[in-house]
Coordinates of C-alpha atoms in Angstrom, one line a residue:
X11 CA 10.2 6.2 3.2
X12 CA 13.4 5.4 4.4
X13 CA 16.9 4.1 3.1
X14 CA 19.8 2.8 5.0
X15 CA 22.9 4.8 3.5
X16 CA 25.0 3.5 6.2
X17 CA 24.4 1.1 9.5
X18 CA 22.1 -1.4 10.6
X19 CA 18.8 -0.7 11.9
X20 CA 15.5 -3.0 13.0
X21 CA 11.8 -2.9 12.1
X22 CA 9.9 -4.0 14.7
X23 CA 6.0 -3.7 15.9
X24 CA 4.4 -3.8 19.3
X25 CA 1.9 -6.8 20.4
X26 CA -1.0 -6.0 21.9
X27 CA 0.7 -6.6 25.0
X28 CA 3.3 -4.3 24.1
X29 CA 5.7 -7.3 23.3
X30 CA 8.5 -6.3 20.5
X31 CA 8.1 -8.4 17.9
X32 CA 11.0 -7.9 15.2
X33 CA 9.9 -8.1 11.2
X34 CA 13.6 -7.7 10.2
X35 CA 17.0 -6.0 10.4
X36 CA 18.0 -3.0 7.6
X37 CA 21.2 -2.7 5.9
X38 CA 23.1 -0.2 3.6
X39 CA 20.4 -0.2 0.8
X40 CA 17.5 -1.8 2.5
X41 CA 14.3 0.3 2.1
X42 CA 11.6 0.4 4.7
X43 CA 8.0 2.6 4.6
X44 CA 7.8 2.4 0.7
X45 CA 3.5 1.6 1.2
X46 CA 3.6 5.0 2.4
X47 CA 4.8 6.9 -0.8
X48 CA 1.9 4.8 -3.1
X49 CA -1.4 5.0 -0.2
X50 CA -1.3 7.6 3.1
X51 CA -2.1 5.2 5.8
X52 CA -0.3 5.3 9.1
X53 CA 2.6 3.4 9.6
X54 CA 2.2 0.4 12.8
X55 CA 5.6 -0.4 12.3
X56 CA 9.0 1.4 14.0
X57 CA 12.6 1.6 13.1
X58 CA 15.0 1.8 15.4
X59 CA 18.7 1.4 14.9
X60 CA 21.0 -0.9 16.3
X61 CA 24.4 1.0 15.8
X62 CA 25.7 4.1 14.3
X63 CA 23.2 4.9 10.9
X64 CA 22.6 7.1 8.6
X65 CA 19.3 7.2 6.8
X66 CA 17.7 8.9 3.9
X67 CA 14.5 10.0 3.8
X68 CA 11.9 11.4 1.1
X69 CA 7.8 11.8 1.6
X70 CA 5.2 10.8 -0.8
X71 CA 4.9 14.1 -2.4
X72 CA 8.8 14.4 -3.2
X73 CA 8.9 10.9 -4.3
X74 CA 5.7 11.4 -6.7
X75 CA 8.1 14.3 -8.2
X76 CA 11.0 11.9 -8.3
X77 CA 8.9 9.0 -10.1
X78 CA 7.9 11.6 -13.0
X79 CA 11.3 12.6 -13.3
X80 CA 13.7 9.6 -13.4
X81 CA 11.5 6.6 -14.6
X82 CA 14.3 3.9 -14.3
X83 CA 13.6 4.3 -10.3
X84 CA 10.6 2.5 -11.0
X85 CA 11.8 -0.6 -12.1
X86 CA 14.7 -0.6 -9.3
X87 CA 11.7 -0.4 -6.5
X88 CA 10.0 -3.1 -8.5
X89 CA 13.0 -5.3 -8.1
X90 CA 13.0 -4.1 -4.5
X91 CA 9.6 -5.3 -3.3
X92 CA 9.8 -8.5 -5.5
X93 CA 13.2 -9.2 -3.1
X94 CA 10.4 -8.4 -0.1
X95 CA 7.8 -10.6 -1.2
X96 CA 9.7 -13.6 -1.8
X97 CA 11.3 -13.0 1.8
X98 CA 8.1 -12.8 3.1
X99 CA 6.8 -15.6 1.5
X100 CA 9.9 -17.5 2.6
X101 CA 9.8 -16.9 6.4
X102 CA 5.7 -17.6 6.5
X103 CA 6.8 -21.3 5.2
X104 CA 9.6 -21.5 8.0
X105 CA 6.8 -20.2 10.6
X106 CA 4.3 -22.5 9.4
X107 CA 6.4 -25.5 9.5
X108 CA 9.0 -25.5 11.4
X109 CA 9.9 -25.2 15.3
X110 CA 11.9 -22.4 17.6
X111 CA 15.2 -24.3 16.9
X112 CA 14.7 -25.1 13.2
X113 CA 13.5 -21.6 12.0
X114 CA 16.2 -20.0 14.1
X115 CA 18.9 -22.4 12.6
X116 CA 17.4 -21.3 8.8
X117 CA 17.7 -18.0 10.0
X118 CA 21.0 -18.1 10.5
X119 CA 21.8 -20.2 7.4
X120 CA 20.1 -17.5 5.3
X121 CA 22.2 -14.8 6.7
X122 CA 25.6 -16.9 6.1
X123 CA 24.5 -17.3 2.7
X124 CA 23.5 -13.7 2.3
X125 CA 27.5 -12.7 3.9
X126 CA 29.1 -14.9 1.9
X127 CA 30.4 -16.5 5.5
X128 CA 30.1 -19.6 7.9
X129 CA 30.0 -17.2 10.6
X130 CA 27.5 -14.5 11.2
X131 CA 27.0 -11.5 13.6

């Protein structure tokens, strides 16, 4: 597992046809891999960043160790993958019902929200 201490980076996968197909961008305190520290399965997805970034990283072993010793970390990754899930959830709605334009135009109203800005990066 992965966390972004400082920078952006993207998650992305490859398409069959070896298209890039971006699942999201990470930002200071984004978390990416966490499947990884509960079930050992290999990881289809690759992070790559997109300007200067600084990562932590800890393995499932280590983390296991971590768990037993500072319980409250528990509840902060619960609160982290209940953020996920309702992201998810939200962008399979856009996919499902909206075209190229709209979902990019939500996009970009989600992000404005999320900055606090009328403009985004």
């Amino acid at each position: 597992m992965i966390v972004i201490d400082q920078g952006k980076a993207k998650v992305y996968n490859l398409s069959k046809d070896g298209k890039e197909v971006v699942l999201g961008i990470l930002q200071k305190g984004d978390i990416e891999g966490q499947q990884h520290l509960f079930k050992q399965s290999e990881n289809e997805n690759f992070v790559e960043a997109v300007e200067d970034t600084w990562v932590c990283s800890i393995n499932r072993a280590g983390f296991q160790k971590l768990l037993q010793k500072t319980p409250d970390l528990s509840l902060k990754l619960l609160n982290n993958f209940g953020k996920k899930l309702v992201a998810i959830e939200h962008n399979s709605v856009l996919r499902n019902t909206l075209d190229a334009k709209e979902r990019i135009l939500a996009y970009l109203n989600d992000l404005a929200n999320e900055q606090g800005k009328n403009e985004v990066k």
